[in-house]
Short mmCIF file of C-alpha atoms and ligand atoms in Angstrom, two decimals:
data_model
loop_
_atom_site.label_atom_id
_atom_site.label_comp_id
_atom_site.label_asym_id
_atom_site.label_seq_id
_atom_site.Cartn_x
_atom_site.Cartn_y
_atom_site.Cartn_z
CA MET A 1 -21.62 4.53 -5.49
CA SER A 2 -20.23 4.14 -1.97
CA ARG A 3 -17.04 5.12 -0.22
CA ILE A 4 -15.40 1.97 1.09
CA LEU A 5 -12.46 1.84 3.50
CA VAL A 6 -10.32 -1.10 2.40
CA THR A 7 -7.92 -2.21 5.14
CA GLY A 8 -4.96 -4.03 3.61
CA GLY A 9 -5.72 -2.25 0.35
CA ALA A 10 -2.05 -2.42 -0.68
CA GLY A 11 -1.91 -6.22 -0.32
CA TYR A 12 -2.57 -9.02 -2.79
CA ILE A 13 -6.29 -9.48 -2.20
CA GLY A 14 -7.04 -5.94 -0.97
CA SER A 15 -5.57 -4.33 -4.09
CA HIS A 16 -7.80 -6.49 -6.29
CA ALA A 17 -10.74 -5.36 -4.15
CA CYS A 18 -9.80 -1.71 -4.76
CA LYS A 19 -9.55 -2.22 -8.51
CA MET A 20 -12.84 -4.06 -8.78
CA LEU A 21 -14.68 -1.71 -6.39
CA ARG A 22 -13.58 1.19 -8.59
CA ALA A 23 -14.74 -0.66 -11.72
CA ALA A 24 -18.12 -1.26 -10.04
CA GLY A 25 -18.51 2.48 -9.44
CA HIS A 26 -17.45 2.63 -5.78
CA GLU A 27 -14.74 4.75 -4.23
CA PRO A 28 -12.09 2.60 -2.48
CA ILE A 29 -9.87 4.22 0.14
CA ALA A 30 -6.94 1.97 1.05
CA PHE A 31 -5.76 1.86 4.67
CA ASP A 32 -2.46 0.01 4.96
CA ASN A 33 0.74 0.06 7.03
CA LEU A 34 2.74 -1.05 3.96
CA ARG A 35 4.55 -3.72 5.98
CA THR A 36 3.59 -6.54 3.64
CA GLY A 37 1.67 -4.46 1.10
CA TRP A 38 3.04 -2.31 -1.70
CA LYS A 39 2.54 1.41 -2.32
CA ALA A 40 2.70 0.59 -6.03
CA ALA A 41 -0.39 -1.62 -5.63
CA VAL A 42 -2.54 1.37 -4.61
CA LYS A 43 -3.67 2.63 -8.00
CA PHE A 44 -7.41 2.89 -7.80
CA GLY A 45 -8.02 5.45 -5.08
CA PRO A 46 -6.25 7.23 -2.22
CA LEU A 47 -3.98 5.56 0.35
CA ILE A 48 -4.14 6.37 4.03
CA GLU A 49 -0.92 5.02 5.51
CA GLY A 50 -1.60 3.73 9.00
CA ASP A 51 -1.68 0.78 11.34
CA LEU A 52 -4.76 -0.81 12.90
CA LEU A 53 -2.87 -0.87 16.18
CA ASP A 54 -2.68 2.94 16.16
CA ARG A 55 -6.16 3.99 17.30
CA ASP A 56 -5.61 7.72 16.72
CA THR A 57 -4.60 7.26 13.09
CA LEU A 58 -7.53 4.90 12.63
CA ALA A 59 -10.04 7.40 14.05
CA ALA A 60 -8.54 10.12 11.84
CA ALA A 61 -8.85 7.81 8.81
CA PHE A 62 -12.59 7.37 9.44
CA LYS A 63 -12.95 11.18 9.73
CA GLU A 64 -11.05 11.73 6.51
CA ALA A 65 -12.57 8.91 4.45
CA GLN A 66 -16.17 9.10 5.73
CA PRO A 67 -16.79 5.52 4.51
CA GLU A 68 -20.22 3.90 4.30
CA ALA A 69 -18.74 0.43 4.79
CA VAL A 70 -15.46 -1.37 5.39
CA MET A 71 -13.74 -4.25 3.63
CA HIS A 72 -11.22 -5.71 6.07
CA PHE A 73 -8.27 -7.58 4.56
CA ALA A 74 -5.40 -6.28 6.71
CA ALA A 75 -3.88 -9.26 8.50
CA LEU A 76 -0.82 -11.42 8.79
CA SER A 77 -1.54 -14.71 7.02
CA ASN A 78 1.45 -17.01 7.26
CA VAL A 79 0.47 -20.17 9.11
CA GLY A 80 4.06 -21.23 9.92
CA GLU A 81 4.95 -17.79 11.26
CA SER A 82 1.83 -17.82 13.43
CA VAL A 83 2.96 -21.04 15.10
CA LYS A 84 6.40 -19.56 15.85
CA ASP A 85 5.13 -16.17 17.02
CA PRO A 86 1.50 -16.40 18.19
CA GLU A 87 1.67 -13.06 20.00
CA LEU A 88 2.27 -11.32 16.68
CA TYR A 89 -0.89 -12.88 15.24
CA TRP A 90 -3.11 -12.26 18.26
CA ARG A 91 -1.93 -8.65 18.47
CA ASN A 92 -2.02 -7.82 14.80
CA ASN A 93 -5.07 -9.77 13.64
CA VAL A 94 -7.22 -9.76 16.78
CA THR A 95 -6.34 -6.49 18.53
CA GLY A 96 -6.10 -4.79 15.13
CA SER A 97 -9.61 -5.98 14.23
CA LEU A 98 -10.93 -4.98 17.65
CA ASN A 99 -9.58 -1.46 17.13
CA LEU A 100 -11.21 -1.40 13.70
CA LEU A 101 -14.64 -2.46 14.99
CA SER A 102 -14.43 0.04 17.80
CA ALA A 103 -13.48 2.84 15.36
CA MET A 104 -16.40 1.81 13.14
CA ARG A 105 -18.81 1.97 16.08
CA ASP A 106 -17.49 5.41 17.09
CA ALA A 107 -17.82 6.66 13.50
CA GLY A 108 -21.30 5.15 13.07
CA VAL A 109 -20.22 2.77 10.27
CA GLY A 110 -22.33 -0.38 10.54
CA LYS A 111 -21.30 -2.66 7.65
CA ILE A 112 -18.18 -4.78 7.16
CA VAL A 113 -17.00 -7.49 4.79
CA PHE A 114 -14.31 -9.54 6.53
CA SER A 115 -11.65 -11.81 5.12
CA SER A 116 -11.81 -15.05 7.12
CA THR A 117 -10.33 -18.40 6.22
CA ALA A 118 -10.91 -22.12 5.82
CA ALA A 119 -8.13 -22.41 8.41
CA THR A 120 -10.86 -21.74 11.01
CA TYR A 121 -12.09 -25.31 10.34
CA GLY A 122 -8.76 -26.93 11.25
CA GLU A 123 -8.83 -30.57 10.13
CA PRO A 124 -12.49 -31.08 9.28
CA ASP A 125 -14.06 -34.49 8.94
CA GLN A 126 -16.45 -33.14 6.30
CA ASP A 127 -15.72 -33.36 2.58
CA PRO A 128 -16.63 -31.05 0.97
CA ILE A 129 -16.64 -28.55 3.85
CA THR A 130 -19.85 -26.64 4.57
CA GLU A 131 -20.19 -23.57 6.78
CA THR A 132 -21.77 -25.67 9.51
CA ALA A 133 -18.61 -27.77 9.99
CA PRO A 134 -17.18 -27.27 13.49
CA GLN A 135 -14.60 -24.50 13.63
CA LYS A 136 -11.58 -25.94 15.43
CA PRO A 137 -8.46 -24.18 14.14
CA ILE A 138 -5.14 -25.98 14.55
CA ASN A 139 -2.84 -22.94 14.39
CA PRO A 140 -2.79 -19.37 15.77
CA TYR A 141 -3.52 -17.88 12.34
CA GLY A 142 -6.82 -19.78 12.09
CA ALA A 143 -7.57 -19.07 15.75
CA SER A 144 -7.02 -15.33 15.22
CA LYS A 145 -9.50 -15.25 12.32
CA LEU A 146 -12.06 -17.28 14.27
CA ALA A 147 -11.73 -14.83 17.18
CA VAL A 148 -12.61 -11.99 14.81
CA GLU A 149 -15.69 -13.87 13.59
CA ALA A 150 -16.81 -14.13 17.24
CA MET A 151 -16.11 -10.42 17.71
CA LEU A 152 -18.34 -9.62 14.72
CA ASP A 153 -21.19 -11.62 16.29
CA ASP A 154 -20.80 -9.79 19.60
CA PHE A 155 -20.69 -6.35 17.94
CA GLU A 156 -23.85 -7.24 16.03
CA ALA A 157 -25.66 -8.26 19.22
CA ALA A 158 -24.57 -5.13 21.08
CA HIS A 159 -24.37 -2.47 18.37
CA GLY A 160 -26.21 -3.87 15.32
CA LEU A 161 -23.06 -4.26 13.18
CA LYS A 162 -23.83 -6.20 9.97
CA SER A 163 -21.05 -8.36 8.64
CA ILE A 164 -20.14 -10.88 6.02
CA ALA A 165 -17.23 -13.16 6.87
CA PHE A 166 -15.92 -15.01 3.82
CA ARG A 167 -13.94 -18.14 4.61
CA TYR A 168 -11.38 -18.37 1.82
CA PHE A 169 -9.95 -21.60 0.54
CA ASN A 170 -6.77 -21.23 -1.59
CA VAL A 171 -6.65 -17.91 -3.41
CA ALA A 172 -4.63 -17.80 -6.63
CA GLY A 173 -4.30 -15.93 -9.94
CA ALA A 174 -3.99 -12.22 -10.60
CA ASP A 175 -5.65 -9.31 -12.33
CA PRO A 176 -6.00 -10.37 -16.01
CA GLU A 177 -4.68 -6.91 -17.00
CA ALA A 178 -1.59 -7.57 -14.84
CA GLU A 179 -1.78 -4.18 -13.12
CA ILE A 180 -1.62 -5.88 -9.73
CA GLY A 181 -0.88 -9.38 -8.47
CA GLU A 182 0.59 -11.57 -5.78
CA ASP A 183 4.02 -10.54 -4.49
CA HIS A 184 4.75 -11.91 -1.03
CA ARG A 185 8.32 -11.74 0.27
CA PRO A 186 9.08 -14.36 1.35
CA GLU A 187 6.60 -16.37 -0.73
CA THR A 188 5.10 -19.52 0.79
CA HIS A 189 2.16 -20.27 -1.54
CA LEU A 190 2.23 -23.08 -4.04
CA VAL A 191 1.25 -21.39 -7.33
CA PRO A 192 3.71 -18.44 -7.17
CA LEU A 193 6.47 -20.81 -5.99
CA VAL A 194 5.89 -23.14 -8.95
CA LEU A 195 6.04 -20.09 -11.24
CA ASP A 196 9.32 -19.02 -9.57
CA ALA A 197 10.72 -22.45 -10.41
CA ALA A 198 9.38 -22.15 -13.97
CA ALA A 199 11.09 -18.78 -14.35
CA GLY A 200 14.39 -20.14 -13.03
CA ASP A 201 14.27 -17.90 -9.94
CA ARG A 202 14.40 -20.98 -7.75
CA GLU A 203 16.03 -24.28 -8.48
CA ASN A 204 12.86 -26.34 -8.20
CA ILE A 205 9.53 -26.70 -6.46
CA THR A 206 9.59 -29.02 -3.48
CA ILE A 207 6.48 -31.18 -3.11
CA PHE A 208 5.72 -31.39 0.60
CA GLY A 209 5.01 -35.11 0.85
CA ASP A 210 3.49 -37.75 -1.45
CA ASP A 211 2.34 -40.17 1.24
CA TYR A 212 -1.08 -38.63 1.93
CA ALA A 213 -4.29 -40.62 1.50
CA THR A 214 -5.11 -38.99 -1.84
CA PRO A 215 -5.06 -40.54 -5.35
CA ASP A 216 -1.53 -39.28 -6.19
CA GLY A 217 -0.34 -39.02 -2.58
CA THR A 218 -0.03 -35.21 -2.57
CA CYS A 219 -2.30 -32.73 -0.76
CA ILE A 220 -5.51 -31.54 -2.38
CA ARG A 221 -6.72 -27.94 -2.15
CA ASP A 222 -9.57 -25.88 -3.61
CA TYR A 223 -8.15 -22.96 -5.62
CA VAL A 224 -10.25 -19.87 -6.29
CA HIS A 225 -9.26 -16.98 -8.58
CA VAL A 226 -8.71 -13.72 -6.73
CA CYS A 227 -11.08 -11.90 -9.13
CA ASP A 228 -13.88 -14.39 -8.46
CA LEU A 229 -13.19 -14.00 -4.75
CA ILE A 230 -13.59 -10.21 -5.02
CA ASP A 231 -16.74 -10.61 -7.14
CA ALA A 232 -18.22 -12.33 -4.08
CA HIS A 233 -17.08 -9.45 -1.84
CA ILE A 234 -18.78 -6.88 -4.04
CA LEU A 235 -21.98 -8.96 -4.12
CA GLY A 236 -21.69 -9.21 -0.33
CA LEU A 237 -21.27 -5.47 -0.02
CA ASP A 238 -24.34 -4.88 -2.22
CA HIS A 239 -26.27 -7.33 -0.04
CA LEU A 240 -25.41 -5.36 3.12
CA MET A 241 -26.04 -1.99 1.43
CA GLN A 242 -29.52 -3.19 0.49
CA GLY A 243 -30.22 -4.00 4.12
CA GLY A 244 -29.36 -7.70 4.00
CA GLY A 245 -28.36 -9.56 7.16
CA SER A 246 -25.02 -10.97 8.28
CA LEU A 247 -23.64 -14.04 6.51
CA ARG A 248 -20.83 -16.57 6.96
CA LEU A 249 -19.81 -17.97 3.58
CA ASN A 250 -17.16 -20.29 2.20
CA LEU A 251 -15.41 -19.19 -0.98
CA GLY A 252 -14.08 -21.99 -3.14
CA THR A 253 -15.17 -23.82 -6.26
CA GLY A 254 -15.74 -27.35 -4.97
CA HIS A 255 -12.97 -28.72 -7.22
CA GLY A 256 -9.85 -30.09 -5.61
CA PHE A 257 -6.39 -30.04 -7.21
CA SER A 258 -3.45 -32.02 -5.87
CA VAL A 259 0.00 -30.43 -5.62
CA ARG A 260 1.08 -32.61 -8.55
CA GLU A 261 -1.91 -31.49 -10.62
CA VAL A 262 -1.08 -27.83 -9.97
CA ILE A 263 2.51 -28.36 -11.13
CA ASP A 264 1.28 -30.32 -14.18
CA ALA A 265 -1.11 -27.44 -15.01
CA VAL A 266 1.86 -25.04 -15.00
CA ASP A 267 3.81 -27.44 -17.26
CA GLU A 268 0.86 -27.51 -19.63
CA ALA A 269 0.16 -23.76 -19.60
CA LEU A 270 3.81 -22.80 -20.09
CA GLN A 271 4.73 -25.74 -22.32
CA MET A 272 7.69 -26.76 -20.19
CA LYS A 273 8.70 -29.14 -17.44
CA VAL A 274 9.02 -27.31 -14.15
CA PRO A 275 11.89 -28.78 -12.09
CA ARG A 276 10.44 -30.50 -9.02
CA LYS A 277 11.74 -32.50 -6.12
CA MET A 278 10.08 -34.64 -3.50
CA GLY A 279 10.29 -33.41 0.07
CA THR A 280 8.83 -34.40 3.39
CA ARG A 281 5.46 -33.34 4.79
CA ARG A 282 5.06 -29.78 6.05
CA GLY A 283 3.60 -29.86 9.57
CA GLY A 284 -0.10 -29.09 9.92
CA ASP A 285 -1.15 -29.76 6.30
CA PRO A 286 -4.50 -31.63 6.09
CA ALA A 287 -4.59 -34.10 3.17
CA ARG A 288 -7.67 -32.63 1.52
CA LEU A 289 -9.53 -29.32 1.89
CA VAL A 290 -12.34 -28.84 -0.59
CA CYS A 291 -15.11 -26.31 -0.25
CA ASP A 292 -18.85 -26.64 -0.51
CA GLY A 293 -19.52 -23.21 -1.99
CA SER A 294 -23.23 -23.64 -2.55
CA ARG A 295 -24.27 -21.27 0.23
CA ALA A 296 -22.39 -18.30 -1.34
CA LYS A 297 -23.92 -19.12 -4.71
CA ALA A 298 -27.44 -19.30 -3.27
CA ALA A 299 -27.17 -16.30 -0.94
CA LEU A 300 -25.44 -13.89 -3.32
CA GLY A 301 -25.84 -15.37 -6.80
CA TRP A 302 -22.04 -15.77 -6.89
CA ALA A 303 -20.77 -17.52 -10.01
CA PRO A 304 -17.00 -18.06 -10.28
CA LYS A 305 -15.74 -17.36 -13.82
CA ARG A 306 -11.94 -17.46 -13.82
CA SER A 307 -11.35 -20.20 -11.25
CA VAL A 308 -10.05 -22.65 -13.83
CA MET A 309 -6.53 -23.84 -12.99
CA GLU A 310 -5.16 -22.95 -16.44
CA THR A 311 -6.61 -19.41 -16.20
CA MET A 312 -5.31 -18.89 -12.66
CA VAL A 313 -1.84 -20.04 -13.69
CA THR A 314 -1.82 -17.97 -16.90
CA ASP A 315 -3.02 -14.81 -15.13
CA ALA A 316 -0.45 -15.26 -12.34
CA TRP A 317 2.30 -15.88 -14.90
CA ARG A 318 1.42 -12.77 -16.96
CA TRP A 319 1.63 -10.67 -13.81
CA ARG A 320 4.88 -12.32 -12.77
CA GLN A 321 6.53 -11.66 -16.11
CA THR A 322 5.36 -8.08 -16.60
CA GLY A 323 4.11 -6.45 -13.49
CA ARG A 324 5.91 -7.34 -10.25
CA TYR A 325 6.49 -4.58 -7.70
N1 UFG B 401 3.10 -26.91 -1.06
C1 UFG B 401 4.16 -27.67 -1.55
N2 UFG B 401 5.34 -27.04 -1.77
C2 UFG B 401 5.54 -25.71 -1.52
C3 UFG B 401 4.44 -24.94 -1.02
C4 UFG B 401 3.23 -25.59 -0.79
O1 UFG B 401 4.03 -28.87 -1.78
O2 UFG B 401 6.65 -25.22 -1.72
C5 UFG B 401 1.81 -27.57 -0.82
C6 UFG B 401 1.33 -27.47 0.62
O3 UFG B 401 1.89 -28.50 1.39
C7 UFG B 401 -0.18 -27.58 0.45
C8 UFG B 401 -0.43 -26.94 -0.93
O4 UFG B 401 0.83 -26.93 -1.59
O5 UFG B 401 -0.55 -28.91 0.38
C9 UFG B 401 -0.94 -25.51 -0.83
O6 UFG B 401 -0.08 -24.79 0.05
P1 UFG B 401 -0.16 -23.21 0.26
O7 UFG B 401 0.91 -22.86 1.22
O8 UFG B 401 -0.17 -22.53 -1.07
O9 UFG B 401 -1.60 -23.00 0.88
P2 UFG B 401 -2.24 -23.64 2.21
O10 UFG B 401 -3.26 -24.62 1.74
O11 UFG B 401 -1.23 -24.13 3.16
O12 UFG B 401 -2.82 -22.35 2.90
C10 UFG B 401 -3.83 -21.55 2.36
C11 UFG B 401 -3.64 -20.12 2.77
C12 UFG B 401 -3.68 -19.98 4.27
C13 UFG B 401 -4.92 -20.56 4.80
C14 UFG B 401 -5.14 -21.95 4.29
C15 UFG B 401 -6.52 -22.41 4.66
O13 UFG B 401 -2.40 -19.68 2.29
O14 UFG B 401 -3.63 -18.61 4.58
O15 UFG B 401 -5.03 -21.99 2.86
O16 UFG B 401 -6.73 -23.70 4.25
F1 UFG B 401 -4.85 -20.64 6.15
#
């Protein structure tokens, strides 16, 4: 059992980490400024309310929590917003992470699992995408996450920090017990928006373009269930705790779903026809992003279990209908 400081522990992915860390016998301590996270999502351990930009609160949090390792989810993650306001992303995601690494060094905490993104690859010419693909982000969000990966490397060289950076593809689904789930306001992600349209909370789902070079013309993404994603984080934590070295790993299943296929899966799971309308392309969307996840499987023995589109949709729907904050 280890005490783990979970930054962003009140957010969508961080709250699932807290629940599953607790179930695995660890003690999660959430650190969150509650700007996009929810107090109601912190159910599996204490909450320290604070901001990564506030170095005093951060140092006090390390004193109070005495963690053995950190899981770092706290970040802004809206690509469109990052293009409009890059300063916000560089300050929050990069300076915030720098403050965190510096607080870890001062407190003598030498292990971190970091939430990176496939957005660090930009528009790759590999398919599926391996970890060795060049990292050339095309928006400030991806650039901010790539900067943190570089920071982790430098802190390892200088101070021996061990890190795992997981590059997420498209995270979806929710806790099967519907205690926690995805609740972004405003929401920009496909699966929760389709469910909003299914529930009648929005008129329809707009498909952002059907003129891509894909079989049905709509964009293809690799969707991974949030619980499978956290399984990998816990395996990664165990790896570091046992003295394993730093890793950079993609997290996705290797199966691509088009926007149309996602909407059809919701139709099928809910036995209805979700109202949809055709729209124009959203800027900066690559046609196809599919993961080669073999390195995570080989390095950690990771085996996704719930990353089946029907399961992701059903779990997200259960949460939406019973549990929202
Ligand atoms: N889409 C629609 N209509 C909508 C919303 C989305 O057609 O109303 C489409 C998008 O154009 C895209 C797909 O659905 O083709 C998935 O879009 P999301 O916004 O759900 O996810 P993204 O693939 O854009 O982004 C996700 C994460 C980002 C991360 C990126 C990395 O949300 O944080 O993957 O690839 F940067």
